[in-house]
XYZ file of C-alpha atoms in Angstrom:
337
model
C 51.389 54.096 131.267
C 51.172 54.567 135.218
C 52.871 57.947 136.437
C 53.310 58.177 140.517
C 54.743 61.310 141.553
C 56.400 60.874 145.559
C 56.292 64.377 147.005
C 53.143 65.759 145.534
C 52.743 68.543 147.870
C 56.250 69.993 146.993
C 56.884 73.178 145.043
C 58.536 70.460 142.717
C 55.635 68.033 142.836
C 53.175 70.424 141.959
C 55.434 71.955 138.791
C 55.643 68.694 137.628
C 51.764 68.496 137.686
C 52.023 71.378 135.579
C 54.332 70.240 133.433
C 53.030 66.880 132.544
C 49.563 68.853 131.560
C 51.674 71.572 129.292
C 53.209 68.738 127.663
C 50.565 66.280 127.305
C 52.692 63.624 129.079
C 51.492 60.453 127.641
C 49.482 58.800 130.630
C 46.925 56.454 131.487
C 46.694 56.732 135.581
C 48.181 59.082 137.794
C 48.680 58.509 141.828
C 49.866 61.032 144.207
C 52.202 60.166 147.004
C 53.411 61.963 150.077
C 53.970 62.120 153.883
C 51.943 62.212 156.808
C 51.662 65.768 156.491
C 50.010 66.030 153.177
C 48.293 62.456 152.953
C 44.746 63.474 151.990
C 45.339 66.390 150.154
C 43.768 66.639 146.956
C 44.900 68.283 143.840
C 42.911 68.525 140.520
C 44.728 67.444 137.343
C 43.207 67.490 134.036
C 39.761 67.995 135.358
C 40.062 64.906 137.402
C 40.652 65.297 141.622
C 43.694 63.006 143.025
C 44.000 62.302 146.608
C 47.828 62.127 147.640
C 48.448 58.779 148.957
C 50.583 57.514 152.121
C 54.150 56.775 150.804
C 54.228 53.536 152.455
C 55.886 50.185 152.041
C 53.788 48.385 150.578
C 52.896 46.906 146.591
C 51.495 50.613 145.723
C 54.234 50.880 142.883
C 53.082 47.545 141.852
C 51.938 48.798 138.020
C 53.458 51.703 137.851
C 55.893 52.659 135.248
C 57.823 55.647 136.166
C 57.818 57.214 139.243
C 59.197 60.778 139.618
C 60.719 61.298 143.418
C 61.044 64.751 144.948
C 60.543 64.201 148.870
C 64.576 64.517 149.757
C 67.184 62.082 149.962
C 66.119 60.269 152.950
C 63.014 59.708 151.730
C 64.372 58.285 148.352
C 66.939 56.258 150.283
C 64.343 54.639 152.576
C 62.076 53.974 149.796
C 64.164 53.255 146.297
C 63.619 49.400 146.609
C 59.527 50.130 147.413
C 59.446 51.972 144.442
C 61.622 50.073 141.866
C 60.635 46.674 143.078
C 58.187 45.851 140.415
C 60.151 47.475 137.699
C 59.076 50.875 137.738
C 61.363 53.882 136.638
C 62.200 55.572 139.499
C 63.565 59.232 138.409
C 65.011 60.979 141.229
C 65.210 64.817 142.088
C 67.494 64.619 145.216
C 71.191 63.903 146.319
C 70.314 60.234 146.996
C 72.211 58.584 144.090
C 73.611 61.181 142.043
C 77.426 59.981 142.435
C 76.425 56.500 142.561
C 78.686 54.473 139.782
C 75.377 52.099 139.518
C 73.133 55.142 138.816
C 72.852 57.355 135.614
C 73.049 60.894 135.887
C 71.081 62.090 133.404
C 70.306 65.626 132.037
C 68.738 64.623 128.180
C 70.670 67.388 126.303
C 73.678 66.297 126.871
C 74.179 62.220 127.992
C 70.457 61.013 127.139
C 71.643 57.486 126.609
C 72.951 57.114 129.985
C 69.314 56.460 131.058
C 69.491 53.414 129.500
C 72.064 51.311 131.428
C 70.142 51.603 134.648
C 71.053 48.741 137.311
C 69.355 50.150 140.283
C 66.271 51.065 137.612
C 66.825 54.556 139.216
C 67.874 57.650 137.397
C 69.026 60.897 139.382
C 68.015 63.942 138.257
C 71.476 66.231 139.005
C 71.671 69.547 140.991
C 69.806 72.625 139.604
C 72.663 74.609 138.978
C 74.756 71.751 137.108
C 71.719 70.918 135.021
C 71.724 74.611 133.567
C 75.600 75.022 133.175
C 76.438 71.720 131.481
C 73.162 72.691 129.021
C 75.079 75.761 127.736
C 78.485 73.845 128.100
C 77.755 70.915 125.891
C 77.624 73.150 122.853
C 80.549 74.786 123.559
C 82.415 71.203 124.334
C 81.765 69.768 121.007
C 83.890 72.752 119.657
C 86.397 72.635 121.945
C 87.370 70.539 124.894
C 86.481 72.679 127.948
C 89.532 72.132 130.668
C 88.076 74.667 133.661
C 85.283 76.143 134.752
C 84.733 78.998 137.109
C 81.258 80.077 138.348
C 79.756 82.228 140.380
C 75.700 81.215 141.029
C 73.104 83.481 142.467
C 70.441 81.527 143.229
C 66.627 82.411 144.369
C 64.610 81.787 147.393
C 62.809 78.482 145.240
C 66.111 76.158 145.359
C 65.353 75.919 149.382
C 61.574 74.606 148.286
C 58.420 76.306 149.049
C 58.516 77.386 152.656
C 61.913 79.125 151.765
C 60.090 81.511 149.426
C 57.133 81.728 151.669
C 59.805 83.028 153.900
C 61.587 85.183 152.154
C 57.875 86.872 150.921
C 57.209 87.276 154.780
C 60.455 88.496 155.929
C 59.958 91.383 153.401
C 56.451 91.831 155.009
C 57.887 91.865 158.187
C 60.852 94.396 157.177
C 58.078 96.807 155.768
C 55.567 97.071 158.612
C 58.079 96.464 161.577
C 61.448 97.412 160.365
C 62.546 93.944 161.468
C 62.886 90.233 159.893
C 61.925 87.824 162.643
C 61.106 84.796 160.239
C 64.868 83.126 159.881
C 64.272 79.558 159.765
C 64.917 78.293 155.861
C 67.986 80.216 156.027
C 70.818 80.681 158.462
C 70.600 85.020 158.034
C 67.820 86.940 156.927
C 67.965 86.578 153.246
C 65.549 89.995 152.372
C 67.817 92.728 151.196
C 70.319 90.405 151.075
C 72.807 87.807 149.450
C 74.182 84.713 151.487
C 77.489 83.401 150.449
C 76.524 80.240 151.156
C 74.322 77.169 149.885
C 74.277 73.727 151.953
C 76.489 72.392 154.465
C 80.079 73.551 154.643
C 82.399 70.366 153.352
C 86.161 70.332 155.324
C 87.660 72.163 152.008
C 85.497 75.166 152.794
C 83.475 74.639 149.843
C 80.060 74.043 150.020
C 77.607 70.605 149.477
C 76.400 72.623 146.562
C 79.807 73.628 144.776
C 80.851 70.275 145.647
C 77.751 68.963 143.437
C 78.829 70.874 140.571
C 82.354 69.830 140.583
C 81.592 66.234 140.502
C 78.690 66.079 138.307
C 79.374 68.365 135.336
C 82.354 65.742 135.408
C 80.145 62.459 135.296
C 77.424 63.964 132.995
C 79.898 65.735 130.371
C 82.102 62.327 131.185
C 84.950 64.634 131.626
C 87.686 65.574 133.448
C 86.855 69.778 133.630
C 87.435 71.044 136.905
C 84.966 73.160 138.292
C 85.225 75.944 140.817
C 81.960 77.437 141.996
C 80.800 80.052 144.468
C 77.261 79.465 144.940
C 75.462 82.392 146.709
C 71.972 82.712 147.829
C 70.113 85.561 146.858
C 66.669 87.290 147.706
C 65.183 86.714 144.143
C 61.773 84.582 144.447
C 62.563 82.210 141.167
C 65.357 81.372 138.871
C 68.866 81.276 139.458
C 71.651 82.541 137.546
C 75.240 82.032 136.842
C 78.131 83.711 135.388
C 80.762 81.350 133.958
C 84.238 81.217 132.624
C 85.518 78.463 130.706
C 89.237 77.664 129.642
C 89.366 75.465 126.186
C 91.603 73.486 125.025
C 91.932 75.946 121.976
C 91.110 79.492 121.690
C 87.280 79.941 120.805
C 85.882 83.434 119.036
C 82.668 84.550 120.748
C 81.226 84.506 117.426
C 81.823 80.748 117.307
C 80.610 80.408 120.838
C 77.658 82.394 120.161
C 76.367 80.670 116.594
C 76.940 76.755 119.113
C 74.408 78.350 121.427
C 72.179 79.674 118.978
C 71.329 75.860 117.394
C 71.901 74.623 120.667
C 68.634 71.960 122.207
C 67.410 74.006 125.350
C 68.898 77.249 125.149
C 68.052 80.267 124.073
C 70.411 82.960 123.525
C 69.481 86.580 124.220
C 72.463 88.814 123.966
C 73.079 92.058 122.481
C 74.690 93.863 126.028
C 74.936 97.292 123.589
C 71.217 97.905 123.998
C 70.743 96.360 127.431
C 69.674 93.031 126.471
C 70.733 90.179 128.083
C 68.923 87.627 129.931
C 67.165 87.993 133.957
C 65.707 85.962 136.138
C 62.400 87.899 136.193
C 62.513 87.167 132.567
C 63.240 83.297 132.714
C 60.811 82.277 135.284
C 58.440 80.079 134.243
C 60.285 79.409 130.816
C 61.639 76.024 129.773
C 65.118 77.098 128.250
C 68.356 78.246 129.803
C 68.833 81.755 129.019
C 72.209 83.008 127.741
C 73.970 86.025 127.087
C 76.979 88.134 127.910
C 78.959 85.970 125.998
C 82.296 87.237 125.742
C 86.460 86.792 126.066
C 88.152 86.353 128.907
C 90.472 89.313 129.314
C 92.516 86.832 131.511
C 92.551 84.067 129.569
C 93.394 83.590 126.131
C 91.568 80.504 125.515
C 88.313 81.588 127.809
C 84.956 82.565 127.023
C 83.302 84.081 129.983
C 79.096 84.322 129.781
C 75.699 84.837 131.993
C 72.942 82.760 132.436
C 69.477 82.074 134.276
C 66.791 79.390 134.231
C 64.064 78.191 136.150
C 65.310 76.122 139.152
C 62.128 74.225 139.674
C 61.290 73.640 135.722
C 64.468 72.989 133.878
C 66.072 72.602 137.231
C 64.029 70.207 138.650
C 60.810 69.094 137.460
C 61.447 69.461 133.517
C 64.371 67.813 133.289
C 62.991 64.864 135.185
C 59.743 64.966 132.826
C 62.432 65.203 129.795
C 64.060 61.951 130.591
C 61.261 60.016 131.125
C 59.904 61.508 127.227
C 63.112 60.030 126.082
C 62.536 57.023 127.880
C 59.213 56.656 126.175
C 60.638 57.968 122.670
C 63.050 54.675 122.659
C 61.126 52.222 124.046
C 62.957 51.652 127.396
C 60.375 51.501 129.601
C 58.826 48.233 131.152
């Protein structure tokens, strides 16, 4: 088994360094890819020093088997035949190909066999945010059809990538010793002290790229037709992000019932008992591999809602995990070349 991780250098590349040590990812040769800018680096995994590569194209991907892709969707545009040429798995953390009808979108809790019918031999990895919702809404769907979902996401400094929360650690620096945040660059305000109502481009409905993500693909993942409004709202946390949700069913659902689906649920972990301040925070789920859940209660609006909070880890279960995830199931069934 030949692993090539494209975008090495990334906060994503390197958790996924971590995270195919922590779970003793079943490997024989690893290679490192990235741009210009980080060719030549070298990062130690497993005792053993790898030199990131030139993402070129060339016959690098030759042997490999699965390639995880985190470099942005240009870069996985430009390079998707490159990488899947010779047959190798090409699982993909950006926006490239996630509403592509000829590409699975794939988060392993809920629609793991979609991997599996794979034209383009490329899987997308969805949006953060989606990835964590439809995790705590599968449990609740097999109970009850789920017709609409509203959300509100607050989401850290690490769903902009590395730099962001470099800048966000120096804009509080600045704030402290100079009263003033000159570093705006990752952001279009200052984001210390602050919450941005916005993530991504602006579409012409006045939603954003982001909410637009999790409209469409909690639909093709859950294979549904739940409509989803979201706010999605940057704020000056360093990791994690964290949603509150409501969901209408199709028929009424007792939080007791909700709250014994999430309990058994794959991925989740629920952590609510709001009497004695316990609930779950970012702070709290950083670094952790489940979706944290709690708050779970009615919707005083809504007879048939259940309204709940949760948080995750953008860049594991967000990001990096669930891309390591599919390619374990991958392995499990014997669907790799």
């Amino acid at each position: 088994m030949k692993v090539a991780i494209v975008g090495a250098s990334g906060a994503v590349g390197q958790e996924f360094l971590r995270i195919l040590d922590e779970r003793n990812f079943p490997m024989d040769e690893l290679v490192l890819f990235g741009s210009k800018r980080s060719a030549g680096t070298k990062y130690t995994f497993k005792g053993k020093e790898y030199e990131v590569k030139l993402l070129q194209h060339n016959d690098d991907f030759k042997d490999v088997d699965i390639a995880f892709t985190s470099a942005g969707g240009g870069t996985s545009e430009e390079f998707a035949e490159t990488i899947t040429k010779y047959g190798a798995v090409m699982i993909d953390n950006s926006s490239a190909f996630r509403m592509c009808d000829d590409v699975p979108l794939v988060v392993p809790e809920c629609n793991a066999e979609d991997a599996l019918n794979r034209p383009r031999n490329i899987i997308a990895n969805p949006n953060c945010t989606t990835i964590m919702m439809v995790v705590v809404l599968k449990p609740i769907e097999k109970l009850s059809h789920i017709k609409r979902i509203h959300i509100s996401s607050y989401q850290s400094a690490s769903g902009a990538g590395a730099a962001a929360m470099a800048e966000l650690q120096q804009q509080y620096k600045e704030l402290i010793e100079t009263g003033e945040a000159k570093t705006i660059e990752k952001f279009p305000h200052q984001l210390a002290y602050n919450v941005i109502p916005q993530i991504d481009k602006m579409t012409g409905n006045d939603y954003t790229k982001e909410e637009m993500k999790m409209f469409n693909e909690t639909r093709k993942i859950m294979h549904s037709d739940v409509r989803t409004s979201a706010t999605c709202v940057r704020v000056s946390s360093l990791r994690s992000h964290s949603e509150s949700v409501w969901v209408e069913t199709e028929t009424p659902l007792t939080v007791e019932q909700v709250r014994e689906a999430l309990k058994a649920a794959e991925g989740v972990t629920l952590v609510d008992d709001p009497q004695n301040y316990i609930y779950p925070m970012p702070l709290e789920s950083a670094g952790k591999d489940d979706v944290y859940v709690g708050r779970v209660r009615q919707d005083l609006a809504n007879d048939n809602g259940i309204t709940l909070w949760l948080t995750g880890d953008q860049i594991r279960k967000g990001a990096a995990l669930n891309a390591v995830q599919i390619a374990e199931y991958l392995i499990k069934v014997g669907n790799v070349k």
